[in-house]
Amino acid sequence: MTGPDAIAGLRMRTLDLLAEWTPIRSVAGNEAGLQVMAQTLIAHLRDDLGATIVADGLKLDPPVVHARIERGAPVTILLYNMYDVMPATLEGWSIDPFIGGVIEGPKGPRYVARGAENNKGPMAAMLVALDHLVAVSALDANIEILLEGQEETGSGTLRRYLTAQDTPVRRASTALFPSFCEYGGGPPRIYFGFKGLAQGRIAVESGAWGGPAKPCHASNSPWIANPIWELAKALAGLDGGSRGKVALPAPLAPVLDELAAAFDPQAELAFRATSRFSRDGTPRELLEHVLTAAHLNLAEISSSPLGGRSIIPTGASARFDMRLPAGLDPADEIARLVRDCAPALLSLDDAYPGCWFDPAALGFAELAWSYRALGAKPQSWPWAIGAAPAYAFAGVSDAFIIGGLGHGGNAHGPDEFVELSGIDRFIQSLLLWLPAIAAKGRS
């Protein structure tokens, strides 16, 4: 195992990269910032890691940074990460989010910045760990690297890049998404898949049902219909958010059995920092509900024009996101939603399916071993309750695995951070995990 002095050196290299990358505002919609971040990563991969840049992804908007380290090995590992971050203002931050720096936290020093946890911090440490393994000849594997700038808005460009018939992505033994997975300081979770996602709007517009053609005084409400009331009626018929359901695939049934036996709903409440579950049930019933059913979430309700008072508006809409377990066809669920919300109209922004992988696939057992070797007891889930476009990796790899120790927090919020000790644990876990995959793949 790499000694503490070496780990401290790798942590400092990670912080140096973060100091360079944090000021680059690679936020959705900031085309210049995304381009600068992509070019910065290309220079680092080419000049520091000696990787070959595969040019195809650079034509895309935002660029998919695709690099390759060819070592003539029998095993190929695909490393994925993301360089886009969420927007941020100064409000609520202890330090400028796009300058960043180390401050003292409740559990020791932490690096605070936008992207510290999600996901510039893990990406920087991933590349530092990779560089170290290659330099000391401790990783007998070819490496494909994919870094995208659109994860926070659906990964559409990367999905098209991966699923194109002539994709330049070389088939890998396994695809890995290194991240800080000791969320909230809890046990690291191993997910054998991810849900899919559908996003869009449910809307009622005046022209479709005879409401006012332009905003009119609220005194007319006794005889002129209001689109907000019509939208409320449509939403009320959507069954409290629960949609279609699947049976858990047989290879994942033992995973649910083990998880349900130890699952603590109250600990989950504390982990999620919420006040209560939206339904009652045994631990197993709660897990089956969240894992096997599609769930509709309403993220925003608005009317047009915005900011109206004492008027009947001309339209109203609700932004929705629906998470879909593996095995449900997004097209079927969207068609059902269209029927159920009528006469309101549905417009779809994006959709992709859920996906699961065989627990015996290369990378899962090695991840669990790396966790235990560093004193962590992993918790396995059939698949994550969150969405990720894992299906797009299925054509180029036998698995898509998120993993890595390390504690960060406040992703998407003020004072996003990663503990410096978390960077150390993350690097240590990768220095164990990646060589173990390469060794197992050769056997």
PDB file of N, CA and C in Angstrom, residues 35-81:
ATOM      1  N   GLN A  35     -15.466  25.373 -23.201  1.00  0.00           N
ATOM      2  CA  GLN A  35     -14.381  25.182 -24.162  1.00  0.00           C
ATOM      3  C   GLN A  35     -13.021  25.309 -23.484  1.00  0.00           C
ATOM      4  N   VAL A  36     -12.883  26.321 -22.610  1.00  0.00           N
ATOM      5  CA  VAL A  36     -11.609  26.506 -21.909  1.00  0.00           C
ATOM      6  C   VAL A  36     -11.296  25.292 -21.038  1.00  0.00           C
ATOM      7  N   MET A  37     -12.319  24.784 -20.335  1.00  0.00           N
ATOM      8  CA  MET A  37     -12.102  23.631 -19.467  1.00  0.00           C
ATOM      9  C   MET A  37     -11.705  22.416 -20.293  1.00  0.00           C
ATOM     10  N   ALA A  38     -12.367  22.206 -21.421  1.00  0.00           N
ATOM     11  CA  ALA A  38     -12.035  21.065 -22.276  1.00  0.00           C
ATOM     12  C   ALA A  38     -10.600  21.167 -22.784  1.00  0.00           C
ATOM     13  N   GLN A  39     -10.198  22.342 -23.236  1.00  0.00           N
ATOM     14  CA  GLN A  39      -8.843  22.513 -23.752  1.00  0.00           C
ATOM     15  C   GLN A  39      -7.804  22.350 -22.638  1.00  0.00           C
ATOM     16  N   THR A  40      -8.145  22.793 -21.424  1.00  0.00           N
ATOM     17  CA  THR A  40      -7.240  22.622 -20.285  1.00  0.00           C
ATOM     18  C   THR A  40      -7.035  21.146 -19.979  1.00  0.00           C
ATOM     19  N   LEU A  41      -8.111  20.378 -20.032  1.00  0.00           N
ATOM     20  CA  LEU A  41      -8.010  18.938 -19.790  1.00  0.00           C
ATOM     21  C   LEU A  41      -7.222  18.244 -20.894  1.00  0.00           C
ATOM     22  N   ILE A  42      -7.436  18.654 -22.127  1.00  0.00           N
ATOM     23  CA  ILE A  42      -6.699  18.059 -23.246  1.00  0.00           C
ATOM     24  C   ILE A  42      -5.196  18.265 -23.051  1.00  0.00           C
ATOM     25  N   ALA A  43      -4.807  19.479 -22.673  1.00  0.00           N
ATOM     26  CA  ALA A  43      -3.389  19.770 -22.467  1.00  0.00           C
ATOM     27  C   ALA A  43      -2.820  18.919 -21.331  1.00  0.00           C
ATOM     28  N   HIS A  44      -3.607  18.762 -20.257  1.00  0.00           N
ATOM     29  CA  HIS A  44      -3.130  17.964 -19.122  1.00  0.00           C
ATOM     30  C   HIS A  44      -2.975  16.496 -19.512  1.00  0.00           C
ATOM     31  N   LEU A  45      -3.960  15.946 -20.188  1.00  0.00           N
ATOM     32  CA  LEU A  45      -3.903  14.542 -20.581  1.00  0.00           C
ATOM     33  C   LEU A  45      -2.748  14.290 -21.546  1.00  0.00           C
ATOM     34  N   ARG A  46      -2.562  15.195 -22.472  1.00  0.00           N
ATOM     35  CA  ARG A  46      -1.514  15.014 -23.485  1.00  0.00           C
ATOM     36  C   ARG A  46      -0.115  15.247 -22.905  1.00  0.00           C
ATOM     37  N   ASP A  47       0.038  16.363 -22.179  1.00  0.00           N
ATOM     38  CA  ASP A  47       1.375  16.777 -21.757  1.00  0.00           C
ATOM     39  C   ASP A  47       1.825  16.123 -20.453  1.00  0.00           C
ATOM     40  N   ASP A  48       0.903  15.878 -19.528  1.00  0.00           N
ATOM     41  CA  ASP A  48       1.271  15.328 -18.225  1.00  0.00           C
ATOM     42  C   ASP A  48       1.124  13.815 -18.157  1.00  0.00           C
ATOM     43  N   LEU A  49       0.082  13.275 -18.792  1.00  0.00           N
ATOM     44  CA  LEU A  49      -0.128  11.833 -18.743  1.00  0.00           C
ATOM     45  C   LEU A  49       0.384  11.121 -19.982  1.00  0.00           C
ATOM     46  N   GLY A  50       0.763  11.869 -21.019  1.00  0.00           N
ATOM     47  CA  GLY A  50       1.250  11.238 -22.238  1.00  0.00           C
ATOM     48  C   GLY A  50       0.173  10.508 -23.012  1.00  0.00           C
ATOM     49  N   ALA A  51      -1.083  10.899 -22.821  1.00  0.00           N
ATOM     50  CA  ALA A  51      -2.194  10.229 -23.498  1.00  0.00           C
ATOM     51  C   ALA A  51      -2.341  10.735 -24.932  1.00  0.00           C
ATOM     52  N   THR A  52      -2.890   9.891 -25.772  1.00  0.00           N
ATOM     53  CA  THR A  52      -3.246  10.269 -27.136  1.00  0.00           C
ATOM     54  C   THR A  52      -4.662  10.821 -27.131  1.00  0.00           C
ATOM     55  N   ILE A  53      -4.872  11.978 -27.721  1.00  0.00           N
ATOM     56  CA  ILE A  53      -6.202  12.577 -27.788  1.00  0.00           C
ATOM     57  C   ILE A  53      -6.916  12.081 -29.031  1.00  0.00           C
ATOM     58  N   VAL A  54      -8.083  11.486 -28.839  1.00  0.00           N
ATOM     59  CA  VAL A  54      -8.908  11.024 -29.953  1.00  0.00           C
ATOM     60  C   VAL A  54      -9.736  12.212 -30.419  1.00  0.00           C
ATOM     61  N   ALA A  55      -9.504  12.655 -31.644  1.00  0.00           N
ATOM     62  CA  ALA A  55     -10.010  13.963 -32.080  1.00  0.00           C
ATOM     63  C   ALA A  55     -11.522  14.020 -32.242  1.00  0.00           C
ATOM     64  N   ASP A  56     -12.177  12.883 -32.455  1.00  0.00           N
ATOM     65  CA  ASP A  56     -13.603  12.895 -32.811  1.00  0.00           C
ATOM     66  C   ASP A  56     -14.467  13.685 -31.836  1.00  0.00           C
ATOM     67  N   GLY A  57     -14.216  13.542 -30.538  1.00  0.00           N
ATOM     68  CA  GLY A  57     -15.074  14.184 -29.550  1.00  0.00           C
ATOM     69  C   GLY A  57     -14.919  15.687 -29.480  1.00  0.00           C
ATOM     70  N   LEU A  58     -13.823  16.224 -30.011  1.00  0.00           N
ATOM     71  CA  LEU A  58     -13.577  17.662 -29.915  1.00  0.00           C
ATOM     72  C   LEU A  58     -14.451  18.454 -30.873  1.00  0.00           C
ATOM     73  N   LYS A  59     -15.080  17.772 -31.823  1.00  0.00           N
ATOM     74  CA  LYS A  59     -15.969  18.446 -32.765  1.00  0.00           C
ATOM     75  C   LYS A  59     -17.333  18.736 -32.150  1.00  0.00           C
ATOM     76  N   LEU A  60     -17.601  18.160 -30.998  1.00  0.00           N
ATOM     77  CA  LEU A  60     -18.931  18.219 -30.410  1.00  0.00           C
ATOM     78  C   LEU A  60     -19.081  19.455 -29.526  1.00  0.00           C
ATOM     79  N   ASP A  61     -20.326  19.759 -29.167  1.00  0.00           N
ATOM     80  CA  ASP A  61     -20.619  20.933 -28.349  1.00  0.00           C
ATOM     81  C   ASP A  61     -21.545  20.518 -27.201  1.00  0.00           C
ATOM     82  N   PRO A  62     -21.030  20.527 -25.940  1.00  0.00           N
ATOM     83  CA  PRO A  62     -19.641  20.789 -25.559  1.00  0.00           C
ATOM     84  C   PRO A  62     -18.755  19.601 -25.922  1.00  0.00           C
ATOM     85  N   PRO A  63     -17.429  19.826 -25.978  1.00  0.00           N
ATOM     86  CA  PRO A  63     -16.536  18.744 -26.400  1.00  0.00           C
ATOM     87  C   PRO A  63     -16.593  17.543 -25.458  1.00  0.00           C
ATOM     88  N   VAL A  64     -16.495  16.351 -26.044  1.00  0.00           N
ATOM     89  CA  VAL A  64     -16.219  15.139 -25.287  1.00  0.00           C
ATOM     90  C   VAL A  64     -14.711  14.922 -25.368  1.00  0.00           C
ATOM     91  N   VAL A  65     -14.043  15.051 -24.241  1.00  0.00           N
ATOM     92  CA  VAL A  65     -12.594  14.859 -24.218  1.00  0.00           C
ATOM     93  C   VAL A  65     -12.335  13.355 -24.136  1.00  0.00           C
ATOM     94  N   HIS A  66     -11.814  12.801 -25.225  1.00  0.00           N
ATOM     95  CA  HIS A  66     -11.589  11.365 -25.335  1.00  0.00           C
ATOM     96  C   HIS A  66     -10.094  11.150 -25.507  1.00  0.00           C
ATOM     97  N   ALA A  67      -9.489  10.472 -24.545  1.00  0.00           N
ATOM     98  CA  ALA A  67      -8.053  10.219 -24.581  1.00  0.00           C
ATOM     99  C   ALA A  67      -7.788   8.731 -24.391  1.00  0.00           C
ATOM    100  N   ARG A  68      -6.590   8.314 -24.791  1.00  0.00           N
ATOM    101  CA  ARG A  68      -6.259   6.892 -24.742  1.00  0.00           C
ATOM    102  C   ARG A  68      -4.805   6.726 -24.293  1.00  0.00           C
ATOM    103  N   ILE A  69      -4.594   5.792 -23.373  1.00  0.00           N
ATOM    104  CA  ILE A  69      -3.247   5.385 -22.990  1.00  0.00           C
ATOM    105  C   ILE A  69      -3.103   3.923 -23.387  1.00  0.00           C
ATOM    106  N   GLU A  70      -2.327   3.669 -24.424  1.00  0.00           N
ATOM    107  CA  GLU A  70      -2.163   2.317 -24.968  1.00  0.00           C
ATOM    108  C   GLU A  70      -0.923   1.678 -24.351  1.00  0.00           C
ATOM    109  N   ARG A  71      -1.115   0.537 -23.687  1.00  0.00           N
ATOM    110  CA  ARG A  71      -0.002  -0.136 -23.032  1.00  0.00           C
ATOM    111  C   ARG A  71       0.170  -1.578 -23.535  1.00  0.00           C
ATOM    112  N   GLY A  72      -0.584  -1.942 -24.582  1.00  0.00           N
ATOM    113  CA  GLY A  72      -0.473  -3.292 -25.116  1.00  0.00           C
ATOM    114  C   GLY A  72      -0.912  -4.360 -24.141  1.00  0.00           C
ATOM    115  N   ALA A  73      -1.835  -4.003 -23.246  1.00  0.00           N
ATOM    116  CA  ALA A  73      -2.282  -4.922 -22.198  1.00  0.00           C
ATOM    117  C   ALA A  73      -3.519  -5.698 -22.654  1.00  0.00           C
ATOM    118  N   PRO A  74      -3.795  -6.837 -22.019  1.00  0.00           N
ATOM    119  CA  PRO A  74      -4.983  -7.620 -22.382  1.00  0.00           C
ATOM    120  C   PRO A  74      -6.272  -7.067 -21.803  1.00  0.00           C
ATOM    121  N   VAL A  75      -6.169  -6.092 -20.917  1.00  0.00           N
ATOM    122  CA  VAL A  75      -7.340  -5.518 -20.252  1.00  0.00           C
ATOM    123  C   VAL A  75      -7.427  -4.033 -20.606  1.00  0.00           C
ATOM    124  N   THR A  76      -8.648  -3.563 -20.900  1.00  0.00           N
ATOM    125  CA  THR A  76      -8.883  -2.134 -21.139  1.00  0.00           C
ATOM    126  C   THR A  76      -9.885  -1.633 -20.112  1.00  0.00           C
ATOM    127  N   ILE A  77      -9.539  -0.544 -19.425  1.00  0.00           N
ATOM    128  CA  ILE A  77     -10.409   0.096 -18.443  1.00  0.00           C
ATOM    129  C   ILE A  77     -10.830   1.455 -18.985  1.00  0.00           C
ATOM    130  N   LEU A  78     -12.122   1.726 -18.965  1.00  0.00           N
ATOM    131  CA  LEU A  78     -12.634   3.029 -19.369  1.00  0.00           C
ATOM    132  C   LEU A  78     -12.867   3.870 -18.122  1.00  0.00           C
ATOM    133  N   LEU A  79     -12.252   5.030 -18.050  1.00  0.00           N
ATOM    134  CA  LEU A  79     -12.452   5.962 -16.942  1.00  0.00           C
ATOM    135  C   LEU A  79     -13.280   7.142 -17.439  1.00  0.00           C
ATOM    136  N   TYR A  80     -14.397   7.364 -16.757  1.00  0.00           N
ATOM    137  CA  TYR A  80     -15.322   8.442 -17.130  1.00  0.00           C
ATOM    138  C   TYR A  80     -15.381   9.476 -16.012  1.00  0.00           C
ATOM    139  N   ASN A  81     -15.531  10.740 -16.399  1.00  0.00           N
ATOM    140  CA  ASN A  81     -15.820  11.782 -15.427  1.00  0.00           C
ATOM    141  C   ASN A  81     -16.402  12.991 -16.139  1.00  0.00           C
TER     142      ASN A  81
END
